[in-house]
Amino acid sequence: QVQLVDSGGGLVKPGGSLRLSCAASGFTFSDYYMTWIRQAPGKGLEWVSYISNGGDSIYYADSVKGRFTISRDNAKNLVYLQMNSLRAEDTAVYYCARENWYPDIWGRGTLVTVSS
Amino acid sequence: EIVLTQSPVTLSLSPGERATLSCRASQSVSSYLAWYQQKPGQAPRLLIYGASNRATGIPARFSGSGSGTDFTLTISSLEPEDFAVYYCQQRSNWPLITFGPGTKVDIK
């Protein structure tokens, strides 16, 4: 079935780095843009980044620009989010999602906690 | 940035009742609006896209309406599994998509 499995979250100190992964299955991965969306504890949803189906167009929210890098490997059906210079305000559950005019398929999310 | 405002913050209803949720945009988003349902510990689930189109597998009791700046999600008769938080989302100025703050539908 159509599925996204995100992973890679954990506890990291301020200024540290983490790489999230999202494994796709059940659909033709290379046909779709992919996105990362986050949700701080008890808060609403915030868009983080988009990557085009071929990986040549990339967009970031201002809050993460210059610190986060999105990438994908279409041969492995994977999308990544490299997060550097992490701050306390980056603490959130990070969801990868398939973009089909709207984020229509979501992973279960992976929790990133930035704390000393 | 297009700001979405949702009302009410909390809606307390009983099973079988009708739920009416509102989403207002700070500027016109045409019909580029979606609704999501989120239950505790779960990812959001797409319910409605393009303001009024039900996503695959979504029951007919969920309906969306509106265009421009004012939108409504209606649940015609609440089932026990419908008690959750509902978010609206616009894609009018993609890729800068934004979400509303959410409406919690809880059991009265």
JSON list of C-alpha atoms in Angstrom, two decimals:
[
{"chain": "A", "resi": 1, "resn": "GLN", "atom": "CA", "xyz": [0.00, 0.00, 0.00]},
{"chain": "A", "resi": 2, "resn": "VAL", "atom": "CA", "xyz": [1.01, 3.63, -0.33]},
{"chain": "A", "resi": 3, "resn": "GLN", "atom": "CA", "xyz": [3.23, 4.40, 2.63]},
{"chain": "A", "resi": 4, "resn": "LEU", "atom": "CA", "xyz": [5.85, 6.78, 3.97]},
{"chain": "A", "resi": 5, "resn": "VAL", "atom": "CA", "xyz": [8.09, 5.84, 6.89]},
{"chain": "A", "resi": 6, "resn": "ASP", "atom": "CA", "xyz": [10.07, 8.66, 8.44]},
{"chain": "A", "resi": 7, "resn": "SER", "atom": "CA", "xyz": [12.98, 8.10, 10.79]},
{"chain": "A", "resi": 8, "resn": "GLY", "atom": "CA", "xyz": [16.15, 9.61, 12.21]},
{"chain": "A", "resi": 9, "resn": "GLY", "atom": "CA", "xyz": [14.81, 11.81, 14.97]},
{"chain": "A", "resi": 10, "resn": "GLY", "atom": "CA", "xyz": [16.30, 12.00, 18.44]},
{"chain": "A", "resi": 11, "resn": "LEU", "atom": "CA", "xyz": [17.78, 14.23, 21.11]},
{"chain": "A", "resi": 12, "resn": "VAL", "atom": "CA", "xyz": [20.44, 16.68, 19.98]},
{"chain": "A", "resi": 13, "resn": "LYS", "atom": "CA", "xyz": [22.17, 19.62, 21.64]},
{"chain": "A", "resi": 14, "resn": "PRO", "atom": "CA", "xyz": [21.71, 23.18, 20.39]},
{"chain": "A", "resi": 15, "resn": "GLY", "atom": "CA", "xyz": [24.04, 23.78, 17.47]},
{"chain": "A", "resi": 16, "resn": "GLY", "atom": "CA", "xyz": [24.08, 20.09, 16.61]},
{"chain": "A", "resi": 17, "resn": "SER", "atom": "CA", "xyz": [23.03, 18.23, 13.48]},
{"chain": "A", "resi": 18, "resn": "LEU", "atom": "CA", "xyz": [20.63, 15.46, 12.56]},
{"chain": "A", "resi": 19, "resn": "ARG", "atom": "CA", "xyz": [19.57, 13.79, 9.31]},
{"chain": "A", "resi": 20, "resn": "LEU", "atom": "CA", "xyz": [16.01, 12.62, 8.85]},
{"chain": "A", "resi": 21, "resn": "SER", "atom": "CA", "xyz": [15.04, 9.99, 6.28]},
{"chain": "A", "resi": 22, "resn": "CYS", "atom": "CA", "xyz": [11.73, 9.10, 4.69]},
{"chain": "A", "resi": 23, "resn": "ALA", "atom": "CA", "xyz": [11.21, 5.82, 2.83]},
{"chain": "A", "resi": 24, "resn": "ALA", "atom": "CA", "xyz": [8.44, 5.69, 0.27]},
{"chain": "A", "resi": 25, "resn": "SER", "atom": "CA", "xyz": [6.62, 2.64, -1.05]},
{"chain": "A", "resi": 26, "resn": "GLY", "atom": "CA", "xyz": [3.48, 1.75, -2.98]},
{"chain": "A", "resi": 27, "resn": "PHE", "atom": "CA", "xyz": [3.70, 4.53, -5.57]},
{"chain": "A", "resi": 28, "resn": "THR", "atom": "CA", "xyz": [6.03, 5.83, -8.27]},
{"chain": "A", "resi": 29, "resn": "PHE", "atom": "CA", "xyz": [8.23, 7.98, -6.05]},
{"chain": "A", "resi": 30, "resn": "SER", "atom": "CA", "xyz": [9.95, 9.80, -8.91]},
{"chain": "A", "resi": 31, "resn": "ASP", "atom": "CA", "xyz": [6.61, 11.21, -10.12]},
{"chain": "A", "resi": 32, "resn": "TYR", "atom": "CA", "xyz": [6.01, 13.32, -7.02]},
{"chain": "A", "resi": 33, "resn": "TYR", "atom": "CA", "xyz": [7.29, 16.37, -5.22]},
{"chain": "A", "resi": 34, "resn": "MET", "atom": "CA", "xyz": [7.97, 15.61, -1.55]},
{"chain": "A", "resi": 35, "resn": "THR", "atom": "CA", "xyz": [7.76, 17.86, 1.47]},
{"chain": "A", "resi": 36, "resn": "TRP", "atom": "CA", "xyz": [8.68, 18.05, 5.14]},
{"chain": "A", "resi": 37, "resn": "ILE", "atom": "CA", "xyz": [6.22, 19.58, 7.59]},
{"chain": "A", "resi": 38, "resn": "ARG", "atom": "CA", "xyz": [6.79, 19.93, 11.33]},
{"chain": "A", "resi": 39, "resn": "GLN", "atom": "CA", "xyz": [4.68, 20.26, 14.44]},
{"chain": "A", "resi": 40, "resn": "ALA", "atom": "CA", "xyz": [6.07, 21.60, 17.70]},
{"chain": "A", "resi": 41, "resn": "PRO", "atom": "CA", "xyz": [4.71, 19.89, 20.82]},
{"chain": "A", "resi": 42, "resn": "GLY", "atom": "CA", "xyz": [1.08, 20.89, 21.35]},
{"chain": "A", "resi": 43, "resn": "LYS", "atom": "CA", "xyz": [1.22, 23.32, 18.42]},
{"chain": "A", "resi": 44, "resn": "GLY", "atom": "CA", "xyz": [0.04, 23.56, 14.83]},
{"chain": "A", "resi": 45, "resn": "LEU", "atom": "CA", "xyz": [1.61, 22.55, 11.54]},
{"chain": "A", "resi": 46, "resn": "GLU", "atom": "CA", "xyz": [4.47, 24.42, 9.85]},
{"chain": "A", "resi": 47, "resn": "TRP", "atom": "CA", "xyz": [5.75, 23.78, 6.34]},
{"chain": "A", "resi": 48, "resn": "VAL", "atom": "CA", "xyz": [9.54, 23.29, 6.22]},
{"chain": "A", "resi": 49, "resn": "SER", "atom": "CA", "xyz": [10.73, 22.35, 2.72]},
{"chain": "A", "resi": 50, "resn": "TYR", "atom": "CA", "xyz": [9.78, 21.03, -0.74]},
{"chain": "A", "resi": 51, "resn": "ILE", "atom": "CA", "xyz": [11.81, 19.13, -3.31]},
{"chain": "A", "resi": 52, "resn": "SER", "atom": "CA", "xyz": [10.71, 18.54, -6.90]},
{"chain": "A", "resi": 53, "resn": "ASN", "atom": "CA", "xyz": [10.33, 15.06, -8.34]},
{"chain": "A", "resi": 54, "resn": "GLY", "atom": "CA", "xyz": [13.70, 15.28, -10.07]},
{"chain": "A", "resi": 55, "resn": "GLY", "atom": "CA", "xyz": [15.39, 17.07, -7.20]},
{"chain": "A", "resi": 56, "resn": "ASP", "atom": "CA", "xyz": [16.24, 20.17, -9.25]},
{"chain": "A", "resi": 57, "resn": "SER", "atom": "CA", "xyz": [13.79, 22.57, -7.56]},
{"chain": "A", "resi": 58, "resn": "ILE", "atom": "CA", "xyz": [14.03, 23.10, -3.84]},
{"chain": "A", "resi": 59, "resn": "TYR", "atom": "CA", "xyz": [12.23, 25.48, -1.48]},
{"chain": "A", "resi": 60, "resn": "TYR", "atom": "CA", "xyz": [12.62, 26.28, 2.22]},
{"chain": "A", "resi": 61, "resn": "ALA", "atom": "CA", "xyz": [10.71, 28.17, 4.86]},
{"chain": "A", "resi": 62, "resn": "ASP", "atom": "CA", "xyz": [12.58, 31.28, 6.02]},
{"chain": "A", "resi": 63, "resn": "SER", "atom": "CA", "xyz": [12.84, 29.76, 9.51]},
{"chain": "A", "resi": 64, "resn": "VAL", "atom": "CA", "xyz": [15.16, 26.98, 8.27]},
{"chain": "A", "resi": 65, "resn": "LYS", "atom": "CA", "xyz": [16.80, 28.51, 5.20]},
{"chain": "A", "resi": 66, "resn": "GLY", "atom": "CA", "xyz": [20.58, 28.19, 5.31]},
{"chain": "A", "resi": 67, "resn": "ARG", "atom": "CA", "xyz": [20.45, 25.54, 8.06]},
{"chain": "A", "resi": 68, "resn": "PHE", "atom": "CA", "xyz": [18.40, 22.69, 6.58]},
{"chain": "A", "resi": 69, "resn": "THR", "atom": "CA", "xyz": [18.99, 20.82, 3.29]},
{"chain": "A", "resi": 70, "resn": "ILE", "atom": "CA", "xyz": [16.46, 18.61, 1.57]},
{"chain": "A", "resi": 71, "resn": "SER", "atom": "CA", "xyz": [17.53, 15.94, -0.91]},
{"chain": "A", "resi": 72, "resn": "ARG", "atom": "CA", "xyz": [16.23, 12.74, -2.48]},
{"chain": "A", "resi": 73, "resn": "ASP", "atom": "CA", "xyz": [17.43, 9.49, -3.98]},
{"chain": "A", "resi": 74, "resn": "ASN", "atom": "CA", "xyz": [14.91, 8.29, -6.55]},
{"chain": "A", "resi": 75, "resn": "ALA", "atom": "CA", "xyz": [16.74, 4.99, -7.04]},
{"chain": "A", "resi": 76, "resn": "LYS", "atom": "CA", "xyz": [16.17, 4.17, -3.37]},
{"chain": "A", "resi": 77, "resn": "ASN", "atom": "CA", "xyz": [12.80, 5.91, -2.93]},
{"chain": "A", "resi": 78, "resn": "LEU", "atom": "CA", "xyz": [14.19, 8.05, -0.14]},
{"chain": "A", "resi": 79, "resn": "VAL", "atom": "CA", "xyz": [13.94, 11.71, 0.81]},
{"chain": "A", "resi": 80, "resn": "TYR", "atom": "CA", "xyz": [16.21, 13.31, 3.40]},
{"chain": "A", "resi": 81, "resn": "LEU", "atom": "CA", "xyz": [16.30, 16.38, 5.58]},
{"chain": "A", "resi": 82, "resn": "GLN", "atom": "CA", "xyz": [19.74, 17.37, 6.80]},
{"chain": "A", "resi": 83, "resn": "MET", "atom": "CA", "xyz": [19.36, 19.70, 9.78]},
{"chain": "A", "resi": 84, "resn": "ASN", "atom": "CA", "xyz": [22.35, 21.73, 10.96]},
{"chain": "A", "resi": 85, "resn": "SER", "atom": "CA", "xyz": [22.77, 24.46, 13.58]},
{"chain": "A", "resi": 86, "resn": "LEU", "atom": "CA", "xyz": [19.73, 23.19, 15.39]},
{"chain": "A", "resi": 87, "resn": "ARG", "atom": "CA", "xyz": [17.92, 25.45, 17.85]},
{"chain": "A", "resi": 88, "resn": "ALA", "atom": "CA", "xyz": [15.48, 24.80, 20.67]},
{"chain": "A", "resi": 89, "resn": "GLU", "atom": "CA", "xyz": [12.68, 26.14, 18.48]},
{"chain": "A", "resi": 90, "resn": "ASP", "atom": "CA", "xyz": [13.33, 23.35, 15.96]},
{"chain": "A", "resi": 91, "resn": "THR", "atom": "CA", "xyz": [11.97, 20.85, 18.50]},
{"chain": "A", "resi": 92, "resn": "ALA", "atom": "CA", "xyz": [9.03, 19.18, 16.78]},
{"chain": "A", "resi": 93, "resn": "VAL", "atom": "CA", "xyz": [7.64, 16.08, 15.18]},
{"chain": "A", "resi": 94, "resn": "TYR", "atom": "CA", "xyz": [8.81, 16.12, 11.58]},
{"chain": "A", "resi": 95, "resn": "TYR", "atom": "CA", "xyz": [6.52, 14.58, 8.97]},
{"chain": "A", "resi": 96, "resn": "CYS", "atom": "CA", "xyz": [7.44, 13.78, 5.41]},
{"chain": "A", "resi": 97, "resn": "ALA", "atom": "CA", "xyz": [4.55, 13.92, 2.98]},
{"chain": "A", "resi": 98, "resn": "ARG", "atom": "CA", "xyz": [3.81, 13.32, -0.67]},
{"chain": "A", "resi": 99, "resn": "GLU", "atom": "CA", "xyz": [2.77, 16.44, -2.53]},
{"chain": "A", "resi": 100, "resn": "ASN", "atom": "CA", "xyz": [-0.19, 15.80, -4.86]},
{"chain": "A", "resi": 101, "resn": "TRP", "atom": "CA", "xyz": [-1.36, 19.41, -5.17]},
{"chain": "A", "resi": 102, "resn": "TYR", "atom": "CA", "xyz": [-1.78, 19.03, -1.45]},
{"chain": "A", "resi": 103, "resn": "PRO", "atom": "CA", "xyz": [0.17, 16.86, 1.03]},
{"chain": "A", "resi": 104, "resn": "ASP", "atom": "CA", "xyz": [-1.97, 13.77, 0.63]},
{"chain": "A", "resi": 105, "resn": "ILE", "atom": "CA", "xyz": [0.08, 10.94, 2.13]},
{"chain": "A", "resi": 106, "resn": "TRP", "atom": "CA", "xyz": [1.97, 11.53, 5.39]},
{"chain": "A", "resi": 107, "resn": "GLY", "atom": "CA", "xyz": [4.52, 9.55, 7.34]},
{"chain": "A", "resi": 108, "resn": "ARG", "atom": "CA", "xyz": [3.93, 8.84, 11.01]},
{"chain": "A", "resi": 109, "resn": "GLY", "atom": "CA", "xyz": [6.47, 11.47, 11.99]},
{"chain": "A", "resi": 110, "resn": "THR", "atom": "CA", "xyz": [9.78, 11.44, 13.81]},
{"chain": "A", "resi": 111, "resn": "LEU", "atom": "CA", "xyz": [10.45, 13.49, 16.95]},
{"chain": "A", "resi": 112, "resn": "VAL", "atom": "CA", "xyz": [13.40, 15.86, 17.05]},
{"chain": "A", "resi": 113, "resn": "THR", "atom": "CA", "xyz": [14.25, 17.32, 20.45]},
{"chain": "A", "resi": 114, "resn": "VAL", "atom": "CA", "xyz": [16.86, 20.07, 20.69]},
{"chain": "A", "resi": 115, "resn": "SER", "atom": "CA", "xyz": [17.96, 20.50, 24.28]},
{"chain": "A", "resi": 116, "resn": "SER", "atom": "CA", "xyz": [21.12, 20.75, 26.33]},
{"chain": "B", "resi": 1, "resn": "GLU", "atom": "CA", "xyz": [2.36, 35.25, 4.05]},
{"chain": "B", "resi": 2, "resn": "ILE", "atom": "CA", "xyz": [-1.27, 34.23, 3.92]},
{"chain": "B", "resi": 3, "resn": "VAL", "atom": "CA", "xyz": [-2.62, 33.83, 7.44]},
{"chain": "B", "resi": 4, "resn": "LEU", "atom": "CA", "xyz": [-5.45, 31.39, 8.12]},
{"chain": "B", "resi": 5, "resn": "THR", "atom": "CA", "xyz": [-7.75, 31.85, 11.11]},
{"chain": "B", "resi": 6, "resn": "GLN", "atom": "CA", "xyz": [-9.98, 29.04, 12.34]},
{"chain": "B", "resi": 7, "resn": "SER", "atom": "CA", "xyz": [-13.05, 29.26, 14.53]},
{"chain": "B", "resi": 8, "resn": "PRO", "atom": "CA", "xyz": [-14.12, 28.19, 16.99]},
{"chain": "B", "resi": 9, "resn": "VAL", "atom": "CA", "xyz": [-11.00, 27.09, 18.85]},
{"chain": "B", "resi": 10, "resn": "THR", "atom": "CA", "xyz": [-12.98, 24.25, 20.46]},
{"chain": "B", "resi": 11, "resn": "LEU", "atom": "CA", "xyz": [-16.32, 22.79, 19.46]},
{"chain": "B", "resi": 12, "resn": "SER", "atom": "CA", "xyz": [-18.06, 20.61, 22.04]},
{"chain": "B", "resi": 13, "resn": "LEU", "atom": "CA", "xyz": [-20.70, 18.39, 20.50]},
{"chain": "B", "resi": 14, "resn": "SER", "atom": "CA", "xyz": [-22.38, 15.02, 20.97]},
{"chain": "B", "resi": 15, "resn": "PRO", "atom": "CA", "xyz": [-22.27, 12.07, 18.57]},
{"chain": "B", "resi": 16, "resn": "GLY", "atom": "CA", "xyz": [-24.92, 12.48, 15.91]},
{"chain": "B", "resi": 17, "resn": "GLU", "atom": "CA", "xyz": [-24.79, 16.26, 15.96]},
{"chain": "B", "resi": 18, "resn": "ARG", "atom": "CA", "xyz": [-23.72, 18.45, 13.06]},
{"chain": "B", "resi": 19, "resn": "ALA", "atom": "CA", "xyz": [-20.32, 20.17, 13.22]},
{"chain": "B", "resi": 20, "resn": "THR", "atom": "CA", "xyz": [-19.58, 23.38, 11.35]},
{"chain": "B", "resi": 21, "resn": "LEU", "atom": "CA", "xyz": [-15.95, 24.57, 11.31]},
{"chain": "B", "resi": 22, "resn": "SER", "atom": "CA", "xyz": [-14.77, 27.85, 9.81]},
{"chain": "B", "resi": 23, "resn": "CYS", "atom": "CA", "xyz": [-11.51, 28.89, 8.16]},
{"chain": "B", "resi": 24, "resn": "ARG", "atom": "CA", "xyz": [-10.83, 32.46, 7.05]},
{"chain": "B", "resi": 25, "resn": "ALA", "atom": "CA", "xyz": [-7.87, 33.61, 4.93]},
{"chain": "B", "resi": 26, "resn": "SER", "atom": "CA", "xyz": [-6.15, 36.99, 5.22]},
{"chain": "B", "resi": 27, "resn": "GLN", "atom": "CA", "xyz": [-6.42, 37.34, 1.43]},
{"chain": "B", "resi": 28, "resn": "SER", "atom": "CA", "xyz": [-8.14, 35.41, -1.32]},
{"chain": "B", "resi": 29, "resn": "VAL", "atom": "CA", "xyz": [-6.88, 31.86, -1.84]},
{"chain": "B", "resi": 30, "resn": "SER", "atom": "CA", "xyz": [-9.45, 31.13, -4.57]},
{"chain": "B", "resi": 31, "resn": "SER", "atom": "CA", "xyz": [-10.37, 27.46, -4.02]},
{"chain": "B", "resi": 32, "resn": "TYR", "atom": "CA", "xyz": [-6.85, 26.37, -3.07]},
{"chain": "B", "resi": 33, "resn": "LEU", "atom": "CA", "xyz": [-7.81, 25.16, 0.37]},
{"chain": "B", "resi": 34, "resn": "ALA", "atom": "CA", "xyz": [-7.64, 21.79, 2.08]},
{"chain": "B", "resi": 35, "resn": "TRP", "atom": "CA", "xyz": [-8.85, 20.34, 5.36]},
{"chain": "B", "resi": 36, "resn": "TYR", "atom": "CA", "xyz": [-7.05, 17.77, 7.50]},
{"chain": "B", "resi": 37, "resn": "GLN", "atom": "CA", "xyz": [-8.04, 15.68, 10.51]},
{"chain": "B", "resi": 38, "resn": "GLN", "atom": "CA", "xyz": [-5.49, 14.84, 13.19]},
{"chain": "B", "resi": 39, "resn": "LYS", "atom": "CA", "xyz": [-5.97, 12.47, 16.09]},
{"chain": "B", "resi": 40, "resn": "PRO", "atom": "CA", "xyz": [-3.58, 12.34, 19.09]},
{"chain": "B", "resi": 41, "resn": "GLY", "atom": "CA", "xyz": [-0.29, 10.69, 18.22]},
{"chain": "B", "resi": 42, "resn": "GLN", "atom": "CA", "xyz": [-1.17, 10.41, 14.54]},
{"chain": "B", "resi": 43, "resn": "ALA", "atom": "CA", "xyz": [-0.23, 12.24, 11.37]},
{"chain": "B", "resi": 44, "resn": "PRO", "atom": "CA", "xyz": [-2.76, 14.55, 9.74]},
{"chain": "B", "resi": 45, "resn": "ARG", "atom": "CA", "xyz": [-5.10, 12.94, 7.22]},
{"chain": "B", "resi": 46, "resn": "LEU", "atom": "CA", "xyz": [-6.29, 14.78, 4.12]},
{"chain": "B", "resi": 47, "resn": "LEU", "atom": "CA", "xyz": [-10.08, 15.09, 4.12]},
{"chain": "B", "resi": 48, "resn": "ILE", "atom": "CA", "xyz": [-10.96, 17.80, 1.59]},
{"chain": "B", "resi": 49, "resn": "TYR", "atom": "CA", "xyz": [-8.95, 19.43, -1.20]},
{"chain": "B", "resi": 50, "resn": "GLY", "atom": "CA", "xyz": [-9.79, 22.20, -3.62]},
{"chain": "B", "resi": 51, "resn": "ALA", "atom": "CA", "xyz": [-12.22, 23.52, -1.00]},
{"chain": "B", "resi": 52, "resn": "SER", "atom": "CA", "xyz": [-14.94, 20.97, -1.72]},
{"chain": "B", "resi": 53, "resn": "ASN", "atom": "CA", "xyz": [-13.51, 17.70, -3.04]},
{"chain": "B", "resi": 54, "resn": "ARG", "atom": "CA", "xyz": [-13.38, 14.70, -0.72]},
{"chain": "B", "resi": 55, "resn": "ALA", "atom": "CA", "xyz": [-10.10, 12.83, -0.69]},
{"chain": "B", "resi": 56, "resn": "THR", "atom": "CA", "xyz": [-9.98, 9.11, -1.42]},
{"chain": "B", "resi": 57, "resn": "GLY", "atom": "CA", "xyz": [-11.81, 7.05, 1.18]},
{"chain": "B", "resi": 58, "resn": "ILE", "atom": "CA", "xyz": [-13.30, 9.98, 3.08]},
{"chain": "B", "resi": 59, "resn": "PRO", "atom": "CA", "xyz": [-16.92, 9.39, 4.15]},
{"chain": "B", "resi": 60, "resn": "ALA", "atom": "CA", "xyz": [-19.69, 11.44, 2.61]},
{"chain": "B", "resi": 61, "resn": "ARG", "atom": "CA", "xyz": [-20.58, 12.99, 5.99]},
{"chain": "B", "resi": 62, "resn": "PHE", "atom": "CA", "xyz": [-17.57, 15.29, 5.49]},
{"chain": "B", "resi": 63, "resn": "SER", "atom": "CA", "xyz": [-18.14, 18.20, 3.12]},
{"chain": "B", "resi": 64, "resn": "GLY", "atom": "CA", "xyz": [-16.33, 21.42, 2.34]},
{"chain": "B", "resi": 65, "resn": "SER", "atom": "CA", "xyz": [-17.50, 24.69, 0.88]},
{"chain": "B", "resi": 66, "resn": "GLY", "atom": "CA", "xyz": [-16.37, 28.24, 0.23]},
{"chain": "B", "resi": 67, "resn": "SER", "atom": "CA", "xyz": [-14.02, 30.23, -1.95]},
{"chain": "B", "resi": 68, "resn": "GLY", "atom": "CA", "xyz": [-11.98, 33.38, -1.73]},
{"chain": "B", "resi": 69, "resn": "THR", "atom": "CA", "xyz": [-11.45, 34.05, 1.96]},
{"chain": "B", "resi": 70, "resn": "ASP", "atom": "CA", "xyz": [-14.20, 32.12, 3.77]},
{"chain": "B", "resi": 71, "resn": "PHE", "atom": "CA", "xyz": [-14.43, 28.35, 3.99]},
{"chain": "B", "resi": 72, "resn": "THR", "atom": "CA", "xyz": [-16.45, 25.80, 5.94]},
{"chain": "B", "resi": 73, "resn": "LEU", "atom": "CA", "xyz": [-15.96, 22.16, 6.84]},
{"chain": "B", "resi": 74, "resn": "THR", "atom": "CA", "xyz": [-19.19, 20.41, 7.77]},
{"chain": "B", "resi": 75, "resn": "ILE", "atom": "CA", "xyz": [-19.53, 17.02, 9.41]},
{"chain": "B", "resi": 76, "resn": "SER", "atom": "CA", "xyz": [-23.18, 16.17, 8.95]},
{"chain": "B", "resi": 77, "resn": "SER", "atom": "CA", "xyz": [-23.53, 13.70, 11.81]},
{"chain": "B", "resi": 78, "resn": "LEU", "atom": "CA", "xyz": [-20.60, 13.15, 14.17]},
{"chain": "B", "resi": 79, "resn": "GLU", "atom": "CA", "xyz": [-19.33, 9.61, 14.61]},
{"chain": "B", "resi": 80, "resn": "PRO", "atom": "CA", "xyz": [-17.23, 8.70, 17.68]},
{"chain": "B", "resi": 81, "resn": "GLU", "atom": "CA", "xyz": [-14.09, 8.53, 15.50]},
{"chain": "B", "resi": 82, "resn": "ASP", "atom": "CA", "xyz": [-14.58, 12.12, 14.29]},
{"chain": "B", "resi": 83, "resn": "PHE", "atom": "CA", "xyz": [-13.54, 13.74, 17.57]},
{"chain": "B", "resi": 84, "resn": "ALA", "atom": "CA", "xyz": [-10.16, 15.20, 16.66]},
{"chain": "B", "resi": 85, "resn": "VAL", "atom": "CA", "xyz": [-8.38, 18.40, 15.66]},
{"chain": "B", "resi": 86, "resn": "TYR", "atom": "CA", "xyz": [-9.10, 19.84, 12.21]},
{"chain": "B", "resi": 87, "resn": "TYR", "atom": "CA", "xyz": [-6.71, 22.06, 10.27]},
{"chain": "B", "resi": 88, "resn": "CYS", "atom": "CA", "xyz": [-7.22, 24.08, 7.11]},
{"chain": "B", "resi": 89, "resn": "GLN", "atom": "CA", "xyz": [-4.32, 24.68, 4.70]},
{"chain": "B", "resi": 90, "resn": "GLN", "atom": "CA", "xyz": [-3.88, 26.98, 1.71]},
{"chain": "B", "resi": 91, "resn": "ARG", "atom": "CA", "xyz": [-1.70, 26.47, -1.35]},
{"chain": "B", "resi": 92, "resn": "SER", "atom": "CA", "xyz": [-2.60, 29.70, -3.15]},
{"chain": "B", "resi": 93, "resn": "ASN", "atom": "CA", "xyz": [0.96, 31.02, -2.91]},
{"chain": "B", "resi": 94, "resn": "TRP", "atom": "CA", "xyz": [2.72, 27.68, -3.18]},
{"chain": "B", "resi": 95, "resn": "PRO", "atom": "CA", "xyz": [5.41, 26.80, -2.10]},
{"chain": "B", "resi": 96, "resn": "LEU", "atom": "CA", "xyz": [4.69, 29.05, 0.88]},
{"chain": "B", "resi": 97, "resn": "ILE", "atom": "CA", "xyz": [1.82, 26.91, 2.10]},
{"chain": "B", "resi": 98, "resn": "THR", "atom": "CA", "xyz": [0.35, 27.74, 5.49]},
{"chain": "B", "resi": 99, "resn": "PHE", "atom": "CA", "xyz": [-1.95, 26.02, 7.95]},
{"chain": "B", "resi": 100, "resn": "GLY", "atom": "CA", "xyz": [-4.59, 27.36, 10.29]},
{"chain": "B", "resi": 101, "resn": "PRO", "atom": "CA", "xyz": [-4.18, 26.95, 14.06]},
{"chain": "B", "resi": 102, "resn": "GLY", "atom": "CA", "xyz": [-6.78, 24.19, 14.23]},
{"chain": "B", "resi": 103, "resn": "THR", "atom": "CA", "xyz": [-10.23, 23.54, 15.70]},
{"chain": "B", "resi": 104, "resn": "LYS", "atom": "CA", "xyz": [-10.63, 20.82, 18.29]},
{"chain": "B", "resi": 105, "resn": "VAL", "atom": "CA", "xyz": [-13.89, 18.92, 18.13]},
{"chain": "B", "resi": 106, "resn": "ASP", "atom": "CA", "xyz": [-14.46, 17.24, 21.47]},
{"chain": "B", "resi": 107, "resn": "ILE", "atom": "CA", "xyz": [-17.20, 15.25, 23.10]},
{"chain": "B", "resi": 108, "resn": "LYS", "atom": "CA", "xyz": [-19.78, 17.25, 25.03]}
]
